[in-house]
Short mmCIF file of C-alpha atoms and ligand atoms in Angstrom, two decimals:
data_model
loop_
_atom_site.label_atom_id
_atom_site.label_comp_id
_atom_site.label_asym_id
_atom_site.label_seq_id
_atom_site.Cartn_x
_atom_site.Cartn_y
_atom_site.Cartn_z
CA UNK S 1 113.69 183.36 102.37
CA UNK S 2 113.84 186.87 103.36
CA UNK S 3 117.08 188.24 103.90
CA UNK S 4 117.23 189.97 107.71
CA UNK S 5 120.81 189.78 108.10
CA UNK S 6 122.66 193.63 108.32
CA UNK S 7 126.47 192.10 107.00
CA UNK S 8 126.98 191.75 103.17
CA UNK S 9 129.21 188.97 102.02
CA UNK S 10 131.25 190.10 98.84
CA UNK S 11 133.03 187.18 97.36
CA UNK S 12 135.94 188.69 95.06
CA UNK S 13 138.15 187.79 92.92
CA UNK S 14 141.64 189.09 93.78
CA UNK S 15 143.19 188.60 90.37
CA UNK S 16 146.09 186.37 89.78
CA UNK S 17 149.03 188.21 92.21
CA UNK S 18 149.94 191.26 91.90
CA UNK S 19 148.11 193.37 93.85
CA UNK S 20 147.30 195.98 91.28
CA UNK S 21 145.52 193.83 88.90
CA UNK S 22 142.85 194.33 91.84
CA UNK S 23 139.68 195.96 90.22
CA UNK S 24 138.85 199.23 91.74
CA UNK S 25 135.57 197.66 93.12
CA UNK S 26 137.49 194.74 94.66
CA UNK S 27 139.70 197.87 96.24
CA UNK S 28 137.05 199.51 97.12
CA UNK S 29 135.29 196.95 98.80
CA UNK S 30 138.38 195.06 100.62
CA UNK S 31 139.17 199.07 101.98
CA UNK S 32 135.85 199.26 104.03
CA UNK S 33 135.70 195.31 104.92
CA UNK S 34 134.97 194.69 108.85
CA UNK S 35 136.33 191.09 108.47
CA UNK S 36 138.05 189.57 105.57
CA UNK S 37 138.75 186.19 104.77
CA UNK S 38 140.82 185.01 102.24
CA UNK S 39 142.07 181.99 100.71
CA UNK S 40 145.66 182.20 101.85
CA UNK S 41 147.45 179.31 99.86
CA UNK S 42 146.92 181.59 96.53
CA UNK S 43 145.70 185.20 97.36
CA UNK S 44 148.45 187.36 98.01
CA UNK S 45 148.81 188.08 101.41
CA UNK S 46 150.17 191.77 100.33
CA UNK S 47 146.39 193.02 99.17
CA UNK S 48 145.41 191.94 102.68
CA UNK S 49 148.62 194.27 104.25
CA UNK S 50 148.25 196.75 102.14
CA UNK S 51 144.96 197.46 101.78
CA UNK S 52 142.78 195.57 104.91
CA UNK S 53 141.64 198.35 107.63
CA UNK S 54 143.67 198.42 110.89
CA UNK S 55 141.05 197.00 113.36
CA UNK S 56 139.31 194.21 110.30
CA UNK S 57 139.28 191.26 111.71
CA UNK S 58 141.32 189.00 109.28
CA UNK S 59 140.83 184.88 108.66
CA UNK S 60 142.70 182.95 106.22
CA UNK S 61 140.84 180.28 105.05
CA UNK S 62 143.38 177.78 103.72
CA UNK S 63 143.09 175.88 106.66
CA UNK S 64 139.56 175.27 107.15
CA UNK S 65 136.89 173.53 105.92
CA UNK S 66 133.22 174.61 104.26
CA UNK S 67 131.64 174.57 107.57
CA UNK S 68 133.65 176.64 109.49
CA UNK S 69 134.24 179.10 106.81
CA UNK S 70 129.99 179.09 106.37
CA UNK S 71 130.06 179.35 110.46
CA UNK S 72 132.24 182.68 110.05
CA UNK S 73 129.52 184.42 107.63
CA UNK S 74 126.72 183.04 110.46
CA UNK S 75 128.74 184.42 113.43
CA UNK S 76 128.60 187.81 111.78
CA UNK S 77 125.19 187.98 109.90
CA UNK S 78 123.59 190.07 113.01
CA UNK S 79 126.55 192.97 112.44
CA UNK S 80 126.37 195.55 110.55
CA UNK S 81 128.99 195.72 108.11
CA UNK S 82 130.79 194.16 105.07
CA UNK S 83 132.45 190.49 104.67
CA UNK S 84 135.44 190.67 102.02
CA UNK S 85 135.25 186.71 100.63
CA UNK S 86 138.60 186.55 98.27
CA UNK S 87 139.12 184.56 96.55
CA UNK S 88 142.29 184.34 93.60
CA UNK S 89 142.19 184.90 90.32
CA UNK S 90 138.37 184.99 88.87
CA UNK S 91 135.34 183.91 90.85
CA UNK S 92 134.06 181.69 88.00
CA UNK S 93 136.93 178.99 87.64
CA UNK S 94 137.46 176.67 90.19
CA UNK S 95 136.82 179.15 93.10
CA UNK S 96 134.85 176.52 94.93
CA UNK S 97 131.94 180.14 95.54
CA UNK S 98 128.54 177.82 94.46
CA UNK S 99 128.84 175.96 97.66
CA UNK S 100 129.19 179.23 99.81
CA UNK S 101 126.63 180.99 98.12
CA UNK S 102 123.99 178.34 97.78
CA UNK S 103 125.07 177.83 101.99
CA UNK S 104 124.26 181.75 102.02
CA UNK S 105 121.13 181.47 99.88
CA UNK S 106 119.60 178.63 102.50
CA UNK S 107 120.45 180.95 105.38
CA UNK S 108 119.28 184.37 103.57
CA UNK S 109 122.50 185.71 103.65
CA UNK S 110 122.99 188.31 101.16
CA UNK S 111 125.79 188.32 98.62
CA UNK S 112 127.16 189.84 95.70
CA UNK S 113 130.41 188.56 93.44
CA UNK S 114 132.79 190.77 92.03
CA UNK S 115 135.06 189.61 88.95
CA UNK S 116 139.13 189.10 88.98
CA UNK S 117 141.51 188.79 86.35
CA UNK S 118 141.98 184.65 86.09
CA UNK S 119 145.20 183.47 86.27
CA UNK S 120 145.09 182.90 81.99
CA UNK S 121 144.49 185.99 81.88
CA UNK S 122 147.82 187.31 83.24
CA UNK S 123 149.46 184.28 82.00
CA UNK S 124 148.55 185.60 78.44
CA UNK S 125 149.73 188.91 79.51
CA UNK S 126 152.88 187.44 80.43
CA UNK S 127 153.40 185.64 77.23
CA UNK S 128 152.60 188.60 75.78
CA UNK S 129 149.93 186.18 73.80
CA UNK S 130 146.71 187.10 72.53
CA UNK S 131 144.99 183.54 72.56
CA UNK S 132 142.17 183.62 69.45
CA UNK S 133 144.38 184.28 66.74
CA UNK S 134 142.40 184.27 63.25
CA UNK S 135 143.33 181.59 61.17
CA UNK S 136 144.87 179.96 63.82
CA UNK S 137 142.43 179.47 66.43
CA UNK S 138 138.88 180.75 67.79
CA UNK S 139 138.55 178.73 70.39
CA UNK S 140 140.22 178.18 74.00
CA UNK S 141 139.20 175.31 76.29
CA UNK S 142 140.06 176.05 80.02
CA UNK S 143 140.03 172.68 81.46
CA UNK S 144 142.35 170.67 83.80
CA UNK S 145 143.03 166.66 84.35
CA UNK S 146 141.57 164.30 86.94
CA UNK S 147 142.82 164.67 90.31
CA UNK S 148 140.82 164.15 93.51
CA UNK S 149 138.08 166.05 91.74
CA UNK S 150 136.94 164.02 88.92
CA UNK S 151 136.66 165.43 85.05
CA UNK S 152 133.56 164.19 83.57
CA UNK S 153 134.61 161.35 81.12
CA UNK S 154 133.50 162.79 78.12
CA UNK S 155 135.71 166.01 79.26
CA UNK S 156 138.33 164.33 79.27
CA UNK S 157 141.48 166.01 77.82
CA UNK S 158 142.31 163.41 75.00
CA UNK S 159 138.13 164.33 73.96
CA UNK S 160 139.24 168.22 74.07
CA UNK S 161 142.70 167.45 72.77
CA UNK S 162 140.53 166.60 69.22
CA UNK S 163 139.35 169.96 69.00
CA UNK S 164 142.97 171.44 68.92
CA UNK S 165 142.24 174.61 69.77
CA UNK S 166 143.99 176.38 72.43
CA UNK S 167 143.57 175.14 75.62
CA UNK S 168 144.54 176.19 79.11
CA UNK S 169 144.96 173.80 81.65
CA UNK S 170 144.70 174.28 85.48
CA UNK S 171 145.34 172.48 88.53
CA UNK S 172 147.62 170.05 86.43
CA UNK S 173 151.20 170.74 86.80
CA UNK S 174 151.71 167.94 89.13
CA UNK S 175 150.51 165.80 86.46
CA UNK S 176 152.71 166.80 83.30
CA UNK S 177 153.72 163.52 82.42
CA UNK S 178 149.74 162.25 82.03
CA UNK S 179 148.78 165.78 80.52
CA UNK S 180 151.81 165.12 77.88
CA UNK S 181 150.25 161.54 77.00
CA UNK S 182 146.47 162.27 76.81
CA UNK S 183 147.23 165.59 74.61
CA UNK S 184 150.15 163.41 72.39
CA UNK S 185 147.05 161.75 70.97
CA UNK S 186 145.47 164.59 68.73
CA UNK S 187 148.11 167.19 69.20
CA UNK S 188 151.54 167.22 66.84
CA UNK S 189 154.23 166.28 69.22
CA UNK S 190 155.88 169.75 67.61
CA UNK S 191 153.21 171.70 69.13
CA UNK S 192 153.85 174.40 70.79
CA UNK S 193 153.67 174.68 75.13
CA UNK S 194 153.70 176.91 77.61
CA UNK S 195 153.84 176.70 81.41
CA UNK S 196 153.89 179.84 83.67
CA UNK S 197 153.96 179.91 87.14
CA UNK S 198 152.99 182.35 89.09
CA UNK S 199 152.16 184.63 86.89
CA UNK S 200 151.85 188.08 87.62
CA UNK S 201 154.24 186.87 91.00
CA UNK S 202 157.77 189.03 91.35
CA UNK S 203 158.89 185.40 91.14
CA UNK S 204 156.42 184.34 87.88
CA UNK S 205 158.52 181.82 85.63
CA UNK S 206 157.93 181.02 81.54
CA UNK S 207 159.04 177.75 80.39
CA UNK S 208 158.28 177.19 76.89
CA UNK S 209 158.70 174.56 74.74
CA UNK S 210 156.66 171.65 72.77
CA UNK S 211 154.34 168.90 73.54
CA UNK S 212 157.35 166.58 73.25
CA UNK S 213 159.83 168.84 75.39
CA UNK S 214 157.49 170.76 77.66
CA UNK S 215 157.26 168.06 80.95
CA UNK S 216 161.45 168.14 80.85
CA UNK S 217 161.80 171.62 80.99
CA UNK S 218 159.25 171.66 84.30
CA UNK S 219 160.89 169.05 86.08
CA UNK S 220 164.21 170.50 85.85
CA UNK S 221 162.66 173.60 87.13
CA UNK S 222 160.68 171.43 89.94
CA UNK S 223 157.18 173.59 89.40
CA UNK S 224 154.92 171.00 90.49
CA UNK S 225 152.15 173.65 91.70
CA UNK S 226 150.42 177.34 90.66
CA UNK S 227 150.99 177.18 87.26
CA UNK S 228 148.96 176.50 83.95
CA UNK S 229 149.45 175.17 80.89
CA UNK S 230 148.67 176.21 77.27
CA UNK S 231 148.61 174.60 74.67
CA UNK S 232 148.00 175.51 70.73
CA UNK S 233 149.32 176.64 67.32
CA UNK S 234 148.30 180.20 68.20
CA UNK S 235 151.19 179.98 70.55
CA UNK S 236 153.38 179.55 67.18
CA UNK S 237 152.93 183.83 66.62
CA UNK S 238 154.40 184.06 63.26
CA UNK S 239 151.95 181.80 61.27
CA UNK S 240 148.26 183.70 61.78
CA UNK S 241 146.23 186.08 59.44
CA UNK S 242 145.87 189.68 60.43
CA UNK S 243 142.40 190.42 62.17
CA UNK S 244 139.35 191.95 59.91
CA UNK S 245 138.61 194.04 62.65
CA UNK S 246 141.65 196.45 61.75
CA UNK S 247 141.77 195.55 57.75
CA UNK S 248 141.83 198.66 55.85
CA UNK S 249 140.13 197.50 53.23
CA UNK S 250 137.22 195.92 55.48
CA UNK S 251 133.92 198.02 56.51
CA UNK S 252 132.63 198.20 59.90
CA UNK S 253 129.68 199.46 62.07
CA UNK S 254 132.08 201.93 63.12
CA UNK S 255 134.68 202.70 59.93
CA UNK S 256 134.34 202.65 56.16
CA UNK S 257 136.79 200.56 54.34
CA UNK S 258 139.16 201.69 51.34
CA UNK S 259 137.96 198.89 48.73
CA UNK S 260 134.25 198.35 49.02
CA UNK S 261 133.32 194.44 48.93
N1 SAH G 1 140.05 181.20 90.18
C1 SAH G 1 141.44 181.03 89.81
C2 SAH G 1 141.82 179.56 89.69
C3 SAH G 1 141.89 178.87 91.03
S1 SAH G 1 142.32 177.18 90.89
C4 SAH G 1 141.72 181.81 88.53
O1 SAH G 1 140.80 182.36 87.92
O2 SAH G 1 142.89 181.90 88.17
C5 SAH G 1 144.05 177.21 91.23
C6 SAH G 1 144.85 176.96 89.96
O3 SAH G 1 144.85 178.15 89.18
C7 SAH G 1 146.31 176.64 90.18
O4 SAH G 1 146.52 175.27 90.39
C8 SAH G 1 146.93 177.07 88.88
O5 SAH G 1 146.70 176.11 87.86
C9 SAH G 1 146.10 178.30 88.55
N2 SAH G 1 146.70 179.54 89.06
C10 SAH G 1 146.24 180.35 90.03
N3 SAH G 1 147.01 181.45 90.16
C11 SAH G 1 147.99 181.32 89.23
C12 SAH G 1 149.08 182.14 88.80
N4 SAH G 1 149.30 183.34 89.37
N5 SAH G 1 149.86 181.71 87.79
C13 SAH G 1 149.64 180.54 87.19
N6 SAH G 1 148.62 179.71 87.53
C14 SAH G 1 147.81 180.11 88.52
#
């Protein structure tokens, strides 16, 4: 279809909280939006005070459904100008953007998507956790359990739970007790855990713990939403091998090592 609409729709991703983990695109972008709109129940409302133009028209989208979000791009296709779509964290993961953007495709609307730092990402941060430890692990799974959206059954998290690598679960909190169970069957019950919530958030929170502590600890803190879990020996710091990349006696494209091999 060709694409005669003036407005450009940027769906972002805002990053995990804090307002500075905004990329300067994202910045630059939500600073010259006409209209914004932005999922309120995670996006921090601050990057929209901060940052939105005085006279930008503004809609959170936490209350409304595909259609009248899609109805919002339609209503301003024939202006010129720029749409700010943001979203939290990183467009790719769970952002619910396909649906907009194949909407956008079928009305040749035209689009671009700009990258965010996930929510793992600045729960790693916080953890101060670097998550592909050698000798440890290579791998990390970013999954989450069955809820009203359904996991495909051979996804399911006592499948991945075989692998034991580390893996990062979203969307899940409110279901520690079955997370706990499904993972108990591949995972040592000494494992080590971590939830954070709201990470990145003035009011972010680390519980830590293992697979056979972990759902305690969050109940006594009541987090039954915004927060992910990780899972995975590379959590346990002390116990992996130091990388190649920075072995002195290992060569690279870029550095000659001491002992040749
Ligand atoms: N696109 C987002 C994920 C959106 S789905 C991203 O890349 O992070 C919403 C889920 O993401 C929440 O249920 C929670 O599991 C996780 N989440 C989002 N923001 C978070 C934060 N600041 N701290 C911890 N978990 C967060």
């Amino acid at each position: 279809m060709r694409k005669e609409n003036l407005v450009k729709i940027y769906f972002i991703g805002a990053g995990a909280g804090d307002p500075d983990l905004l990329t300067v695109k994202a910045l630059k972008i939500i600073k010259k939006a006409d209209v914004i709109i932005y999922a309120g129940s995670l996006v921090n409302g601050k990057i929209i005070d901060k940052y939105a133009q005085a006279d930008a028209k503004i809609y959170n989208s936490a209350k409304m459904n595909l259609d009248q979000v899609c109805q919002l791009y339609l209503k301003h296709r024939k202006k010129e100008g720029i749409v700010a779509r943001i979203h939290t964290g990183d467009t790719s993961l769970y952002s619910a953007i396909q649906e907009q953007m194949r909407w956008c495709d079928m009305q040749g609307i035209e689009y671009a998507v700009i990258p965010g730092v996930s929510s793992f990402c600045a729960a790693s941060a916080a953890l101060k956790q670097e998550l592909t430890l050698p000798g440890l692990s290579q791998t990390v799974i970013i999954t989450r359990i069955s809820g009203k959206t359904k996991v495909p059954a051979r996804e399911d998290l006592k499948h991945l739970a075989n692998i034991k690598a580390v893996m990062i679960i979203f969307l899940s909190i409110g279901h520690i007790d079955r997370v706990v169970k499904k993972l108990m069957a591949e995972y040592k019950s000494k494992t080590p855990v971590a939830v954070v919530y709201k990470a990145s958030w003035p009011d972010e929170i680390i519980i830590k713990g293992t697979l056979d502590t972990i759902a305690d600890k969050v109940k006594k803190q009541k987090i039954g939403r915004q927060a992910l879990i990780i899972i995975g020996e590379a959590l346990n710091k002390k116990k992996f091998k130091l990388s190649k990349l920075y072995d002195k006696n290992f060569s690279t494209m870029f550095r000659r090592g001491e002992i040749k091999k």
